Structure formats: structure tokens, C-alpha cells
């Protein structure tokens, strides 16, 4: 009679049918909802374990990068939840200022052919809000489909009233401390998005461009010129000087004289400044303070004028301080068109000395890819040096570790060279800068609440037009999502500082480093103790998956085809530390086959077990007398212990030792967070040990009616139950489905809320004895395969004690003798053989294998195979191997080869030689046994 538990378990694994209902059950049961009062930081009895999600853009849709990122977070959160922590995973979205604004601008343009300026600020913001209300946050729903166990009751949004309050508080505090200031300087400008960008948002791209060498004749001495080199000739319209190094002998006599700026025909001075590098080009540089950040510094030092000749649309015209600089024929041209015209004119006047191909990096807008234009403007900046100090210290002293540890060096280098952060954006979508200006008394006021009167003169005020960089709200994310700046907020007290921050290395500086700085500045503590940087998703050509390359994979396609578990397993088992993942977007079936195969096999093991266990109740293992356990039982229980230990080693310590703020020991960034190793240890246990050995060995016992059946069932249910728990964080759906159906399971119990297995100390290492049995079975099977014994043939096997010559202690032989004698029937059953203890070594041809205890397996071959023919076959194989080996040996002694060949080739040949030599020994043994010589 089939067990009732099996009735509901379909023969075919159908992930789509099981996943959604299971997710709904978890939600309904509140498994993902953390309770602040249970945190031991507020008097509860559990360690909190908190992860804040890297908030996806509110208009984003799920891609494989999110898939990887969120699966990793879910594995960690589910593990800690089962391990008894009060686990909280805070979800949410980012309003994504520039990205969302671009989407809405495009939408309005496509439907109405209007720009945002046509629409007007108030209406544009309203429309964007409506767009976000309608379409935004879809990605969070999609995260459910991959099984993310986020606490949805705490979903946050960077533009919500609560988080906006945190942003204001942060700005005003920095302002009051003098760490945020308004500066007039050259910043990166995107002429398409019409906003300034931070250094990080203006991404450098290596390009082959041109370097133009231009002659600037000396005033009053046209026969002599200074040659400058530039990649952007159009900027020369804004030149106010040329500079040479004060120590450059070539030009010492020219310092203080003037040159004639070509095209503009203005005389400009020759300055001495260290910025000019005598070793680069001619050693003369043109100075364009309004259109180059370095030139701006020179301009400041020498109090030069700063004419602006390129406007916000990257069009050449006289913007300010540039009267008479732009010739009529260039005025109104796009920067690149102007460049061509200028080059033509320089050529015509013979002032273009030469043009070279030039490898340099060009910065592009990270949102629209437009080449960024350096531009002089007024922007708000955060003074970063003082903020960076404690953040640097935290990584140096181990309060925060970055995994993999090679990123720690990158982090330290960046932090040591940090520059002020431009936080104002000329956008409309975002947190408006909370600064008000009074035109009457020039007072500037930063305020936590909106003001309409000047606090000094009560005159009318106007608010700064700009909004804050999106990252100015995301750098507060761990703080703001938990209730900061309210010091008494329940979640802030219970869950802050958080634990692990999981993300890709591409936003280490955009986001991670800034969160650490914000954590120390606003709260005085680290925001998290571990930064886990996973690899990036790439296609088979190693290109980053991206929308523009159309080489992405939609995780929902994968979920619909193969299930979330297949996706999760594939991603986790491929998550080598610091290694990018390769998936083929054109072959989902193959790409996700590791996960599909795993899920299907686990399902089949589960079905087999549930089908053979029966539905009557199962004795808990704790009630079972140890003496009733067989050798195989003790072995698998010991393997379970070992598996738990190895998985925990792969995952590492969940937090540094000691109290909150404790330090990681040296090298801790090299330990733990090995999710791929965790998956592999768990897989090996379930496949190789439970399914391939233990289930097979126990089959006979389950069929019996005797008391041993109860023992076998108890052990099997225990082991499978624990295996499902260990696998649950990686493949939560299938494990939950199978676990629910184990005999004796209570209806309202959920694996997602079950306890993480512990090592059972009562079960000492019982491995040696059963390993001996496994070795005997494997050895006999191998010999059968080697001599091609037909599967139906029963083989006689003799077990022979170690010889005295092997120099072994008699005791060693004795334990093995007992094991082998007792388990001979089992060994026989598993290998289709008649196993007996050898009274003496048999004469005649025989095959041998040696066990770990140095006992031998002997399989007499007479009558089993054609010994004469087999002997000839092996002999000729040995002869041919020896021939090849001697020619390889000669090669490795050839000095010519050794000096000329690449070292890795030589090493490969040496390895081959070692391998062949070992094989020759084995073959020779075989020939000896077969042919009797
Ligand atoms: Zn742009
Ligand atoms: Zn005033």
C-alpha cells in the first residue's frame, strides 16, 4: 500500500506547481518577519542578524545580476534564521534620481515630443511620482519568485517621508559641522542629462583618440613658438595662459613673456607652475581653467580669469568672461563639430604641428554614456577626508572585513586618495537640497524643516533648485531603513549595526565605502562587519550581461522553466570566491543544468525514501540505544557530523568574536563566505553518502519486518531530515516540499523555521570501520569492471590479511578482520560476489586490491575470464607504455627542450611522466598476477 505521504508527491518534479504555494505558506506563517523585541540588544534572547538589500532602482526589472546578489543574501539569512538568530532582511528600492528621471523624460518625449522644461518642474515631479506608483517596485514582487525571504513588512524606499527625513538630517548635520559646502569649481557635466556628476558617476573608458600638437607663437617674435598638445582643441578658445615647469631649462627665459592664442588672437602669459611636467610632450601645457579640473587649480593659484566657452549642452559659445573669444563661424556649433573646424583652421594657418593617435581615457556618463564635459560651476560638496579616516581604520583594524580580501587593498587605496564628493545634481527627481537663500541679506540657511522667511532679516527666501545625488540617500540606507535619526527607534536599537552587506564590486565606492563613512559619522559605529563582494554575471564571451548588449538572462524565464531552486543551486554552486560567473543566455537548458539535475535527483531520492519508509511513526534517534546501530548507521551519522562541521567551516563565523563591534582575527576575510564550497559539501553528502551508500546498504533492512527495520527507518529519517535542513538555504522550495512529507511531521511545522542541525557529540567517529567496507565494495566493483566480468556472473572473493612483510601491527589486522568477517554478506550483496576469508593465498592468476587496513581483496581469475588472452593483452599494453615512457624520458633529459620550451609545458610533460610511471607499476603488477611472471 503506498504511503499517504507519497500520494501528494508527484512522480515528476514540477517546480512551478510547488513553489508559489510554498512561498505563500511561508509568508502567511510570518516566517520572514523579524521581531525587534527578540533581539538581545533590547533584552531579548537571540542574536540579531541583519542584512539590508542593495536597493534596486525603483523602476528596475530583475536581471541575473540581482538574481545572484539576492540568492546569496537569502542563503545567508535563511541559514542564520535556522541557526536561531533573529534574522532580518530589509528590502526596499532606490528612487534612482538620474535613472528614473531619464526613463520618464524619454517616455514624455516619445509620447508628447516635450522636454521636461516644456512640462515644468512641478508637473514633471508629479508625473514621475505617478509613474513610480504605477510601475515601481515590480522588482520586489519578482524577488519573491526566486524565494527571497525578505521581511516585506519593513519595505523601504529612499524617497519615503521617513527616509527623506534622514537625508535632511544628514545634510544639515554635515552642514553644521562645515563638512558640506558650496564650491565653485570644475566638475563632470553630462550635456545630455544636464547635470553634474560625481567622479564615480563619470566612468573612465579607455579610448584611442588623437593628440593635437598646436604652435602658439611668441608675441612680438612670430618665428618662435611654444607647442602644446591637447586631445580637446575646442577648449583652446578658453585658454588664458600656457605653463612651463619652473625648473625646465628650455623655457626659463620665456617665463613672463606672452604667446598669441591662435584663432582667438589674444595674447596670453607664459607661467611657471609645477603642474607642467617637463617629461610629458614638449613640457608646455595650455591652461583652460573653466574646462579642465587641473587647469582650474592652476587658475586658482595664479588668479587667472576663467572664461567659459562651452555651454551646458556642450555647444561652443561665449557663456561668461569670454567676450570676443568665439569667432562667429564657430558660435553655436556642437563641441565635436567645433573641434573639426578648429583643426581645419589650424591646418590652414600652419599652426597644427602634428596629430598623433593617442591612448587615453575619456569619461562617460554612467547613465547615458554621453562623453562628459568638464565644466566650471557652483555645486555642493562633501568634505570627505575627515569622514574617510574612521572608515579606513575600521578595515585596517578588522572591525570590518571585505571578502574576498584583495578588495581591502583597493578600498584602502581609494580611501587614502579620496576627493570631495559633488552631491548636487541639476535634476528634478530626488531630495531637494535643504538650503534656502535670502536675496535681501545674502543669508544662506540649511534647515531640517522647510522655511519661507529668512531667519536673519525675515525677508523672502528661495530654496536651492538642485537635488541631491541619489547616493546621498543610499549611503544612509542601513541607518535610515532601521529608523535613524530617531535614536529610540525600535529597529535601530535592535538591529543596527547590521551584519553582512552583499553586493558586486562595481559599487564598492559608489555605495559601500560611503555607507561605512556615513555609519561612523552619524552613528559612531560600523554599519556592518562584513562586506561580501560576489563576482559579476558574464556571458560565454566573458562580457558583462547588459541591456545594451542584449546578452542578459531573465531570471523569471529560468524560474518558469526550471524552478527557482534550479536557478539558486546553479548560482550558488558557481559562486567561487571573487570569481565571475559565466552563463550562456542562448542556452538556458545547459546553463542551468547543474541546478535542474540537482533538484531532480533530490526529488527522486526523496520519492524513493518516502516510498520505502512507510507512513507509521518513526522513533526519534535519541530514543534509540546506540548498541542497536549497525556499522553503516554509525558511519552515516558520523558523516552527517562531519558534513555539518564542513559546511559551517565553509560559511565561516557569522560575526566577529566578542560584543558588537568586535574585531575579526587577522586573515578572517580569507575564511568563510564560501557558498560554493557549502553547496558542494552538502551535495556530496546527499549524493555520494546518503543516496549511493547508505540507502543502498539499508534497502534490505527496510523490507524486513523485524526490529532492525525501526532502526533503519529512524536513522534514515534522521539523516534525510538533517540533509534537507542543510540544503534548505540554497534550495528552499524542494527541501520544504520533501520535509513536509517525512513521517511524523506536524502540519504546521515549516522547514523554513526549523532548526539548523548541530553536531551530535554522542556519535564519535565511527568512520574507519565502515570505510573499510566501502573500500572493499569499491575495490571489488573496480576489479569486475577492469576485467570486464559480465554483470550477471557471481565472483568469488577472498579477503587476505596483511603480510608480516608489510610491517603492520597485528592489532591493525585484527579490527579489520572482525569488520570484514561480519560485513562479508553485505559486501557480497553489494558486489554480486561470494566473499570468504582466505585461509592461504590462492595459486594461479588473480586480481588484487589493497584496503586501507592493508588487508587485500583477491579475485581468482581462472574460469572467470580467458586468462591467456587477457595476459597477452596486458603484456602488449605494458610494452607500448614502456616505449612511450622511454621517449618521454629522453625528451625530459634533452637540455635543448628544457631551455627552449615554456616552463608550463615542461612541467606538464613532467607531470605526464609521473603519471605514466605510476601506471606502468600498476600494469606490471597486473601482468605478474595474470601471466605468473
Ligand atoms: Zn547622462
Ligand atoms: Zn535675509
Short mmCIF file of C-alpha atoms and ligand atoms in Angstrom, two decimals, residues 438-443 454-461, ligand 2:
data_model
loop_
_atom_site.label_atom_id
_atom_site.label_comp_id
_atom_site.label_asym_id
_atom_site.label_seq_id
_atom_site.Cartn_x
_atom_site.Cartn_y
_atom_site.Cartn_z
CA UNK A 438 17.88 85.25 1.10
CA UNK A 439 18.47 87.75 -1.68
CA UNK A 440 17.98 90.67 0.69
CA UNK A 441 20.79 89.91 3.17
CA UNK A 442 22.63 87.13 1.27
CA UNK A 443 21.99 84.74 4.18
CA UNK A 454 14.96 84.48 6.27
CA UNK A 455 15.90 83.76 9.92
CA UNK A 456 18.11 86.85 9.91
CA UNK A 457 16.11 89.56 8.15
CA UNK A 458 12.71 87.88 7.70
CA UNK A 459 12.97 88.57 4.01
CA UNK A 460 11.68 86.18 1.36
CA UNK A 461 13.83 83.10 0.70
ZN1 LIG B 2 17.84 87.72 4.90
#
